[in-house]
Short mmCIF file of C-alpha atoms in Angstrom, two decimals:
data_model
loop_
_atom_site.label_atom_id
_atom_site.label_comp_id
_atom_site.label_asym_id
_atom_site.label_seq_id
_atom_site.Cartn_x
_atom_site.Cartn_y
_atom_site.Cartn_z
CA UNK A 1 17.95 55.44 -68.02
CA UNK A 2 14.74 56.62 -66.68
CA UNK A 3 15.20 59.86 -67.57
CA UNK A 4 13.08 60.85 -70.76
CA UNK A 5 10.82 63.50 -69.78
CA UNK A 6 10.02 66.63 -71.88
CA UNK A 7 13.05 68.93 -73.08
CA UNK A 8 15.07 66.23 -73.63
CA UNK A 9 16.06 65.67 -77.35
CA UNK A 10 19.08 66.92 -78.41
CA UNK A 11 19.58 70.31 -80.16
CA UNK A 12 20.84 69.74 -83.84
CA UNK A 13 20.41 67.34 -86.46
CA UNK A 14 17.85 64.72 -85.98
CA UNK A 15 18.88 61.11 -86.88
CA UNK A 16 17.71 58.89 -88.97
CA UNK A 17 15.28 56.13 -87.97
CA UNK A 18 17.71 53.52 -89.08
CA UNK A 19 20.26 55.62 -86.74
CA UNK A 20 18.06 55.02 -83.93
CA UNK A 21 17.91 51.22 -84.54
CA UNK A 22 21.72 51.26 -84.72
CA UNK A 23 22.36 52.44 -81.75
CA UNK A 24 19.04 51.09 -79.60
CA UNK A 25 21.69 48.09 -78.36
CA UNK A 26 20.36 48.74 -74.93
CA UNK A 27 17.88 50.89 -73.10
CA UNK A 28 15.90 50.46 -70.20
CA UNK A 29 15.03 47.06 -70.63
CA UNK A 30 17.58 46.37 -73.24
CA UNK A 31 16.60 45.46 -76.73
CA UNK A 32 18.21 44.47 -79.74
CA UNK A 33 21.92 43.58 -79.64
CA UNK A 34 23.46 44.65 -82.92
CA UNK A 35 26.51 43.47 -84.70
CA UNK A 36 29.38 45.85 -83.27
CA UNK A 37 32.53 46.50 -85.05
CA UNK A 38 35.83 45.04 -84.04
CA UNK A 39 37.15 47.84 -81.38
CA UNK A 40 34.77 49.00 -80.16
CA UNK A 41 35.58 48.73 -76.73
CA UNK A 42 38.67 51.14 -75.98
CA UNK A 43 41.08 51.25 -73.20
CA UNK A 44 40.04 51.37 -69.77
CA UNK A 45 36.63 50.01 -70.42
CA UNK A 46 36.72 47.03 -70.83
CA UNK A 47 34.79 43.73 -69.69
CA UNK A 48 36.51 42.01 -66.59
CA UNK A 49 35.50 38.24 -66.38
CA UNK A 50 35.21 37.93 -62.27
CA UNK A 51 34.03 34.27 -62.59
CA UNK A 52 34.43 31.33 -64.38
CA UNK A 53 31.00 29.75 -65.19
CA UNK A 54 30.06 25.84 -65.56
CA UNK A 55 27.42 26.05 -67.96
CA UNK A 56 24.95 23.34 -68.65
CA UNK A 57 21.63 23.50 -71.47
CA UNK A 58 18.07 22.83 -69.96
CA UNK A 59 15.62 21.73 -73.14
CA UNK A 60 12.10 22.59 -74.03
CA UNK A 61 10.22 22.79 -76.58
CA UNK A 62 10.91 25.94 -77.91
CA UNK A 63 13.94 27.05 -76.03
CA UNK A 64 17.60 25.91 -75.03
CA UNK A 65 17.76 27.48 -71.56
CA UNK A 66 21.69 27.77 -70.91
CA UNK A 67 22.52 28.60 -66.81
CA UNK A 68 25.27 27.55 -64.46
CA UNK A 69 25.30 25.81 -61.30
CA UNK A 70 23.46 27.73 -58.44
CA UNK A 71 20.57 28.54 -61.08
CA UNK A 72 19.27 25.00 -61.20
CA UNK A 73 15.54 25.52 -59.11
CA UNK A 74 14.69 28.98 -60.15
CA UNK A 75 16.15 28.04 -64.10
CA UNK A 76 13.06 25.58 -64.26
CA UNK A 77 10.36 28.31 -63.22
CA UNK A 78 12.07 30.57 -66.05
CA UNK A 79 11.55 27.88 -68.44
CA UNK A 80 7.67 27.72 -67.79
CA UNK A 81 7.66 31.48 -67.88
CA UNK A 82 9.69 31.46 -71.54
CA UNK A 83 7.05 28.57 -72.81
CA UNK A 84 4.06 30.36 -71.39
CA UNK A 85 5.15 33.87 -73.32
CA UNK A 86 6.22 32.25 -76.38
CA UNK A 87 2.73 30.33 -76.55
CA UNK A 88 1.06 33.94 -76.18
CA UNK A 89 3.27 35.72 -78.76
CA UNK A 90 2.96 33.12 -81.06
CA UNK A 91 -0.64 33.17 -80.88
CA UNK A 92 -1.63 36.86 -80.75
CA UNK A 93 1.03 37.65 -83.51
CA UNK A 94 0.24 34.26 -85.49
CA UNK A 95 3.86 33.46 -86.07
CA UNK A 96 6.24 30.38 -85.16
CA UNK A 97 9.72 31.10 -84.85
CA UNK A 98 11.20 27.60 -86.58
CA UNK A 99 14.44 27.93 -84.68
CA UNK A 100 15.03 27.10 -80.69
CA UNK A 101 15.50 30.32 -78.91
CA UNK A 102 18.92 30.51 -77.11
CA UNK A 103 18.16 31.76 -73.78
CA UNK A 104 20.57 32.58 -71.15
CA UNK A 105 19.89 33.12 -67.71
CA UNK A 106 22.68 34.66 -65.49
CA UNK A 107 21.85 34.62 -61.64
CA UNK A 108 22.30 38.27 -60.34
CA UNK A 109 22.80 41.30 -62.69
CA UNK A 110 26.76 41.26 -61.88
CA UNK A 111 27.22 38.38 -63.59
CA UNK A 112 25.56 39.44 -66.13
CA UNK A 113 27.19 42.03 -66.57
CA UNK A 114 30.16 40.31 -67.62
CA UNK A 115 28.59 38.14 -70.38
CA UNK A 116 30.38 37.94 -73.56
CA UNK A 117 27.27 37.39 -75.78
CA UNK A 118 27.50 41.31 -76.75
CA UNK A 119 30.63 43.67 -76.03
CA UNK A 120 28.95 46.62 -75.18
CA UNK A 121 29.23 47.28 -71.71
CA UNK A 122 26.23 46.69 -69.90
CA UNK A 123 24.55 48.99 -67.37
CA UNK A 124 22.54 48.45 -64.23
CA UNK A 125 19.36 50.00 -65.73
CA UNK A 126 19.75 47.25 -68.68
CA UNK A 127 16.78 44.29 -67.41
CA UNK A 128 17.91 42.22 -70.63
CA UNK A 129 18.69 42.16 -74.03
CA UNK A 130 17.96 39.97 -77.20
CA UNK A 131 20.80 39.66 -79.96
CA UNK A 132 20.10 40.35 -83.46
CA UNK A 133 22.09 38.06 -85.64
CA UNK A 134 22.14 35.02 -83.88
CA UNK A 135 18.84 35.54 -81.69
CA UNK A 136 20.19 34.90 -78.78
CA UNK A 137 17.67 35.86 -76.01
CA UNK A 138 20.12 37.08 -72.05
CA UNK A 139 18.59 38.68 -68.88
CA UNK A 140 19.48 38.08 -65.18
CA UNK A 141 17.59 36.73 -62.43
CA UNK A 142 16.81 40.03 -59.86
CA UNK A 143 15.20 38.35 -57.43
CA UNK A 144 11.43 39.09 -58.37
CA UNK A 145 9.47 36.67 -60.28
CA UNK A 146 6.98 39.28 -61.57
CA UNK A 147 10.08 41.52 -62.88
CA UNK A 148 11.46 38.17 -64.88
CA UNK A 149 8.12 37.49 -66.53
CA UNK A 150 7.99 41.10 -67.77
CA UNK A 151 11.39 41.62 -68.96
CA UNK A 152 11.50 37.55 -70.17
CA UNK A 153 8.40 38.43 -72.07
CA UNK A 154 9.61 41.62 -73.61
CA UNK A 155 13.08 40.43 -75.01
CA UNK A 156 10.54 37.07 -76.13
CA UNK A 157 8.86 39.90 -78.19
CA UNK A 158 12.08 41.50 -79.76
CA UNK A 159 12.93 37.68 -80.83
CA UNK A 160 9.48 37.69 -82.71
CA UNK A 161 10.02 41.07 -83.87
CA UNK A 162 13.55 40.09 -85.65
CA UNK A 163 12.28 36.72 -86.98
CA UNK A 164 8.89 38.68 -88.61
CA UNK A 165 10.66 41.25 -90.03
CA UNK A 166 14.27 40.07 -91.01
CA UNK A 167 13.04 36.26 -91.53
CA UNK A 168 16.15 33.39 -91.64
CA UNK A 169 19.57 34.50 -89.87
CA UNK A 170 20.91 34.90 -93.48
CA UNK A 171 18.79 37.17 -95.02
CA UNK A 172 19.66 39.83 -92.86
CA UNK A 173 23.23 40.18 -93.57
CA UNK A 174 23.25 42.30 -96.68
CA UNK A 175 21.57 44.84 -95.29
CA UNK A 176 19.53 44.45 -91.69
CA UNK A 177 18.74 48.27 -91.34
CA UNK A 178 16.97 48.29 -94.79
CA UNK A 179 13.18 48.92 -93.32
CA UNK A 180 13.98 49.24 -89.60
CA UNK A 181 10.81 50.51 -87.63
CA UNK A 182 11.16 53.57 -85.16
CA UNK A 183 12.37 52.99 -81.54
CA UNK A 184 8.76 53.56 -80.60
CA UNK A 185 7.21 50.88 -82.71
CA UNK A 186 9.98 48.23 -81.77
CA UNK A 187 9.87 49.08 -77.81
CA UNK A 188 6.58 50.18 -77.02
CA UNK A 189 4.91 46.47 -78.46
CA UNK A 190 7.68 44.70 -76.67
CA UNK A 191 6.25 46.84 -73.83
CA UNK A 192 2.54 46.70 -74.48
CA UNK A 193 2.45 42.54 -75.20
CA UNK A 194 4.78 42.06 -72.60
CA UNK A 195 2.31 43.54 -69.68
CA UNK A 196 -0.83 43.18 -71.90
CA UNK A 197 -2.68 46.43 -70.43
CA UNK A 198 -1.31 49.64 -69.61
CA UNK A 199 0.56 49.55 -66.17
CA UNK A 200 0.56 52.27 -63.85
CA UNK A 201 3.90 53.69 -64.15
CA UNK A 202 2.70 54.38 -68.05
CA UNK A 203 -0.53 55.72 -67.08
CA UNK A 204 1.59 58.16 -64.66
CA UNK A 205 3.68 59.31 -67.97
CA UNK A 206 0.55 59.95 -69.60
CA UNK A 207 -1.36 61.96 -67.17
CA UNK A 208 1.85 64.02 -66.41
CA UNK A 209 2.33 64.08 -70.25
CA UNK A 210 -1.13 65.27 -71.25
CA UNK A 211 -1.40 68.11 -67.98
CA UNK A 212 2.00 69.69 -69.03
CA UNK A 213 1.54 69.40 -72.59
CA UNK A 214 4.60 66.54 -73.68
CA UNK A 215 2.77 64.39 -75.47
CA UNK A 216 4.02 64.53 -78.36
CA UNK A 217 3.00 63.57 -81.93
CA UNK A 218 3.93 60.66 -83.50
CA UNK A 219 6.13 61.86 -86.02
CA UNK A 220 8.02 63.58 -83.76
CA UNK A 221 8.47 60.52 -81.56
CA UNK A 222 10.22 58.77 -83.81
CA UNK A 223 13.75 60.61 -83.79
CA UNK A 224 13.27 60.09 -79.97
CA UNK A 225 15.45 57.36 -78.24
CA UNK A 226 14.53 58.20 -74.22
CA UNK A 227 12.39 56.14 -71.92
CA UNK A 228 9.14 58.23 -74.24
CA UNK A 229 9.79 55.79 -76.94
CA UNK A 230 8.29 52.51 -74.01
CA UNK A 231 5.67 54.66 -72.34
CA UNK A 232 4.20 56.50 -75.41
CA UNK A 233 4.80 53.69 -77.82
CA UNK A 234 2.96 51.05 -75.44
CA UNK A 235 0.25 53.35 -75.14
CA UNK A 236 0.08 53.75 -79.12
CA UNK A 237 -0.01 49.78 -79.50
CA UNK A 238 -2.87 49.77 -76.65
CA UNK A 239 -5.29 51.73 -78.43
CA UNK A 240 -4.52 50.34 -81.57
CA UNK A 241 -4.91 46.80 -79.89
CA UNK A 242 -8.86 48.71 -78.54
CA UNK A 243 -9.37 50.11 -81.81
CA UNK A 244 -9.03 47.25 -83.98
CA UNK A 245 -7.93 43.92 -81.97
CA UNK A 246 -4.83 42.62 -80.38
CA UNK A 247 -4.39 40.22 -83.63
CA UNK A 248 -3.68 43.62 -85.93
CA UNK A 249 -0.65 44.11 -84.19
CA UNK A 250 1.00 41.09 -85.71
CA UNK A 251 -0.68 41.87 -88.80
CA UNK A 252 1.25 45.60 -88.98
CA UNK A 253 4.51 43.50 -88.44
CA UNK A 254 3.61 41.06 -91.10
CA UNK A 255 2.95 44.10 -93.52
CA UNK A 256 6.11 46.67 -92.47
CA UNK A 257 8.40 43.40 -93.79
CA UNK A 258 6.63 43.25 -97.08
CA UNK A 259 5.76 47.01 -97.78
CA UNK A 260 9.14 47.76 -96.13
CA UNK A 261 7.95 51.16 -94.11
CA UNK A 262 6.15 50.91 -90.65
CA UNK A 263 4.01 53.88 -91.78
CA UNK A 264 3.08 52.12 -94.83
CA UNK A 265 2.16 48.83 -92.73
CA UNK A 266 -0.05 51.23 -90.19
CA UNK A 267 -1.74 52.99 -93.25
CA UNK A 268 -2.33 50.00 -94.92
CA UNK A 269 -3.98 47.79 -91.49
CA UNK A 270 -6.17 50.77 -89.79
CA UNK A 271 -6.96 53.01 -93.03
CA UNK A 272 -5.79 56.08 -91.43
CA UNK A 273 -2.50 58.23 -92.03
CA UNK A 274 -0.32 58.20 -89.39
CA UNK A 275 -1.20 62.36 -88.54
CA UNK A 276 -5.01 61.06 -88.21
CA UNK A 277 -3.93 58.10 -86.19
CA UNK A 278 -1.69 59.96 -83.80
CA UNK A 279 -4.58 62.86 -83.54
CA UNK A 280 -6.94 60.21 -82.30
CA UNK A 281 -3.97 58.51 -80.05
CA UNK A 282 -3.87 61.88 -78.27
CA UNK A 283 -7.02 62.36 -78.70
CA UNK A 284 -8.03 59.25 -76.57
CA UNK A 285 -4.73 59.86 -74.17
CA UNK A 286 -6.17 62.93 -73.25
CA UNK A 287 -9.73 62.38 -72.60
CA UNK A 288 -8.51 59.62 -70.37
CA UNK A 289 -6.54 61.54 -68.26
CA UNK A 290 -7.09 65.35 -68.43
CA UNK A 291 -10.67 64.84 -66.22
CA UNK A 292 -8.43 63.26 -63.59
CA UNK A 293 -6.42 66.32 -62.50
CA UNK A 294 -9.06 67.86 -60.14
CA UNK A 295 -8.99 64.78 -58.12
CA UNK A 296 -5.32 64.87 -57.65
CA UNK A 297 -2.85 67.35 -56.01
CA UNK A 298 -0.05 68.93 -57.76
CA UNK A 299 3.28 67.45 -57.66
CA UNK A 300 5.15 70.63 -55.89
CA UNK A 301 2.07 70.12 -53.27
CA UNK A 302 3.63 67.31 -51.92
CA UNK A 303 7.34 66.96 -53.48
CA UNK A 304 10.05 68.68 -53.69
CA UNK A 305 10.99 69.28 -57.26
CA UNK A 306 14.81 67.71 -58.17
CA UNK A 307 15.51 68.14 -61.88
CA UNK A 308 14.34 70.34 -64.57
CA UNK A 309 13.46 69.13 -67.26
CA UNK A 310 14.61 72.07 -69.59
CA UNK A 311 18.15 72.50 -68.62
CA UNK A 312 19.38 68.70 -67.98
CA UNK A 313 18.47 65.10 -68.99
CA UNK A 314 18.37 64.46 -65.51
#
């Protein structure tokens, strides 16, 4: 799934934004869960159940932590993690979620794998995934703490994300897809909060994106659904964050519920359009990182080149 550099949309008709949404179930680090209809898995692919797993509920204050036996030392470090993210969200984004977050831990990415909480099949690029309709929060242990903080944190933002924008489990079942942000908006804050700064695998997208001339607009990257939509969208949400405050993040979410539009929300909490605010994005991208390229050699220097970019989605 790491595949989403220039050249890579499509050709044809563009989707919708609420097409996006609908089929976002799972990228790189997994993302919303949504309701799939009955059949959807077909013959041949589907889920086989290699274990049978004891489950037992650990409680905090915010969370029921469900795991099986084997998971009961490294479940508990998880659970601090979970309370220390949720304390963050809740208090950069000014929002308690009333509920207790379902959160299931599996302990290796084969089991989970085989979880039963979604019935899309799950790839190995998938670090977790957060369900829409019953909140439901699943991602495996992979053997790095670090990793399970990050992706724990992101699929904590996704929960927020649902609960700000969609409100009590009920309300969303006329029609969830009604106001549904981009792909950029929705993964590139779960991104951005969950890390907090811009990490160095983004900062290598943007440096390759501003020297070969990818960085694209906006506008544009909202009909995108590749790996662009975490890189580009985190950086977005980090200058926004510099511009005007981490708290105006949760403020944008607050507003793209009641206003119903994203744009609208952005408008409304930094007084520009969202052309003038994704000139001064690239703007700011590119003074960062254009000055850098005479003190660094060029990739065919010292690699050899594997994909192109133009011809395959490789």
């Amino acid at each position: 799934m790491r595949s989403g550099i220039k050249g890579m949309e499509t050709a044809g008709a563009r989707p919708t934004r609420s097409g996006w949404l609908a089929s976002l179930a799972i990228l790189l680090f997994g993302a919303i869960a949504l309701p799939a209809p009955a059949g959807a898995q077909y013959f041949g692919q589907n889920k086989v159940q290699y274990k049978s797993f004891h489950w037992e509920v650990l409680k905090t204050e915010h969370f029921d932590v469900h795991y099986y036996r084997g998971e009961e030392e490294a479940v508990q470090d998880a659970a601090v993690m979970a309370e220390r993210g949720y304390r963050r969200l809740s208090r950069v984004l000014e929002h308690q979620i009333k509920s207790k977050i379902p959160l299931v831990l599996y302990a290796s990415h084969t089991d989970f794998e085989q979880t039963n909480i979604t019935p899309e099949l799950i790839g190995v690029g998938t670090g977790g995934v957060t369900e829409f309709l019953k909140r439901r929060v699943f991602l495996p242990f992979t053997g790095s703490y670090a990793e399970l903080d990050h992706v724990l944190t992101h699929e904590l933002v996704h929960a927020f994300q649902v609960d700000i924008l969609f409100g009590d489990r009920m309300s969303i079942v006329g029609n969830p897809f009604a106001s549904s942000p981009p792909l950029w908006f929705m993964e590139g804050m779960a991104e951005y909060l969950s890390i907090a700064e811009i990490d160095n695998n983004t900062k290598m997208w943007l440096r390759d994106a501003s020297l070969e001339g990818y960085l694209i607009p906006i506008r544009t990257l909202e009909y995108v659904g590749d790996i662009r939509v975490y890189r580009f969208g985190q950086s977005i949400w980090q200058f926004i964050a510099d511009s005007y405050g981490v708290q105006k993040i949760g403020e944008i979410l607050k507003r793209t519920r009641r206003m119903g539009s994203a744009e609208k929300a952005l408008e409304s909490s930094t007084g520009l359009t969202i052309d003038v605010l994704s000139k001064k994005w690239t703007e700011a991208v590119r003074k960062e990182y254009l000055p850098q390229i005479a003190d660094y050699d060029k990739p065919d220097q010292i690699a050899a080149h594997l994909t192109d970019a133009e011809r395959e989605a490789g």
